[in-house]
Coordinates of C-alpha atoms in Angstrom, one line a residue:
X684 CA 98.6 129.5 122.3
X685 CA 95.0 129.0 121.5
X686 CA 93.8 126.0 123.5
X687 CA 91.3 125.1 120.8
X688 CA 94.1 124.7 118.3
X689 CA 96.2 122.6 120.6
X690 CA 93.2 120.4 121.5
X691 CA 92.4 119.9 117.9
X692 CA 95.8 118.5 116.9
X693 CA 95.0 114.9 117.9
X694 CA 92.0 115.0 115.5
X695 CA 94.1 116.5 112.8
X696 CA 96.7 113.8 113.3
X697 CA 94.0 111.1 113.1
X698 CA 92.9 112.6 109.8
X699 CA 96.4 112.5 108.5
X700 CA 96.8 108.9 109.5
X701 CA 93.6 108.0 107.8
X702 CA 94.9 109.6 104.6
X703 CA 98.3 107.8 104.8
X704 CA 97.0 104.3 105.9
X705 CA 95.8 103.1 102.5
X706 CA 99.3 103.9 101.1
X707 CA 101.0 102.2 103.9
X708 CA 98.7 99.1 103.4
X709 CA 99.9 98.7 99.8
X710 CA 103.1 97.0 100.9
X711 CA 104.9 98.8 98.1
X712 CA 108.1 100.2 99.5
X713 CA 108.2 103.3 97.4
X714 CA 104.5 104.1 98.1
X715 CA 105.0 103.5 101.9
X716 CA 108.1 105.8 101.9
X717 CA 106.2 108.5 100.0
X718 CA 103.3 108.3 102.4
X719 CA 105.8 108.7 105.3
X720 CA 107.4 111.7 103.6
X721 CA 103.9 113.3 103.0
X722 CA 103.0 112.6 106.7
X723 CA 106.2 114.1 107.9
X724 CA 105.6 117.2 105.7
X725 CA 102.2 117.7 107.3
X726 CA 103.6 117.2 110.8
X727 CA 106.3 119.8 109.9
X728 CA 103.4 122.2 109.2
X729 CA 102.1 121.7 112.7
X730 CA 105.6 122.4 114.1
X731 CA 105.8 125.6 112.1
X732 CA 102.4 126.7 113.3
X733 CA 103.3 126.0 116.9
X734 CA 106.5 127.9 116.4
X735 CA 104.5 131.1 115.9
X736 CA 103.9 131.0 119.7
X737 CA 107.6 131.1 120.3
X738 CA 110.0 134.0 120.2
X739 CA 111.7 134.2 116.8
X740 CA 115.0 134.3 118.7
X741 CA 114.4 130.6 119.6
X742 CA 115.3 129.7 115.9
X743 CA 118.4 131.7 115.6
X744 CA 118.8 133.3 112.1
X745 CA 116.4 130.8 110.5
X746 CA 112.7 130.8 109.9
X747 CA 110.8 128.1 111.7
X748 CA 110.4 126.3 108.4
X749 CA 114.2 126.3 107.9
X750 CA 114.9 125.3 111.5
X751 CA 112.6 122.3 111.5
X752 CA 113.7 121.3 108.0
X753 CA 117.3 121.2 109.4
X754 CA 116.2 119.3 112.5
X755 CA 114.3 116.7 110.5
X756 CA 117.1 116.4 107.9
X757 CA 119.5 115.6 110.8
X758 CA 117.2 112.9 112.0
X759 CA 117.2 111.3 108.6
X760 CA 121.0 111.5 108.6
X761 CA 121.1 110.0 112.1
X762 CA 118.9 107.0 111.2
X763 CA 120.7 106.4 107.9
X764 CA 124.0 106.4 109.8
X765 CA 122.8 103.8 112.3
X766 CA 120.8 101.7 109.9
X767 CA 123.5 101.3 107.3
X768 CA 126.7 100.7 109.3
X769 CA 128.3 98.8 106.4
X770 CA 127.0 100.9 103.5
X771 CA 123.7 100.8 101.6
X772 CA 121.2 98.5 103.3
X773 CA 118.6 98.1 100.6
X774 CA 115.2 99.7 100.1
X775 CA 113.8 98.6 103.4
X776 CA 116.1 101.0 105.1
X777 CA 114.1 103.8 103.5
X778 CA 110.9 102.5 105.2
X779 CA 112.6 102.1 108.6
X780 CA 114.4 105.4 108.4
X781 CA 111.4 107.5 107.4
X782 CA 109.2 105.6 109.9
X783 CA 111.7 106.5 112.7
X784 CA 111.8 110.2 111.6
X785 CA 108.0 110.2 111.5
X786 CA 107.9 109.1 115.2
X787 CA 110.5 111.7 116.1
X788 CA 108.4 114.4 114.5
X789 CA 105.3 113.3 116.3
X790 CA 107.3 113.4 119.6
X791 CA 108.6 116.9 118.8
X792 CA 105.0 118.1 118.4
X793 CA 104.0 116.5 121.7
X794 CA 107.0 118.2 123.4
X795 CA 106.2 121.6 122.0
X796 CA 102.5 121.3 123.0
X797 CA 103.3 120.4 126.6
X798 CA 105.8 123.3 126.8
X799 CA 103.4 125.8 125.3
X800 CA 100.3 124.7 127.3
X801 CA 102.1 125.2 130.6
X802 CA 99.6 125.4 133.3
X803 CA 96.7 126.5 131.2
X804 CA 93.5 125.1 132.7
X805 CA 91.9 124.9 129.2
X806 CA 94.5 122.4 128.2
X807 CA 93.3 118.8 128.5
X808 CA 96.3 117.6 130.6
X809 CA 95.0 114.2 131.3
X810 CA 93.9 113.1 127.9
X811 CA 95.8 115.2 125.3
X812 CA 98.8 112.9 125.1
X813 CA 96.6 109.8 125.0
X814 CA 94.5 111.3 122.2
X815 CA 97.7 112.4 120.3
X816 CA 99.1 108.9 120.5
X817 CA 95.8 107.4 119.4
X818 CA 95.2 105.6 122.8
X819 CA 91.8 104.8 124.2
X820 CA 90.7 107.3 126.8

């Protein structure tokens, strides 16, 4: 895959976070959850773009969009299952659940990038993950 694209992803993620942060800061549950959904949708776009560097066979009979939609939906189901062991847990569960899926989706991108970059010397091995996670370099 193009190293420039991969190396640009931490900057793109930072821009997405800047866009979402004011909504997260409202403290309004519905607004926070919607910001999480919007952020997850944007991250899904990155996953689909990265999928173009994989064989279509990797996704079975599905398009990458369908594949990642199913994977992410299963993560929502997983977190709902474990967060609501006795039935509906209130609106805060939506915040926790979507936040957990958000983190999983970020991790999926990191996993794909590391697999795709392989041993490419143009890939910033030392700092890419730190930049992706927003850590100081």
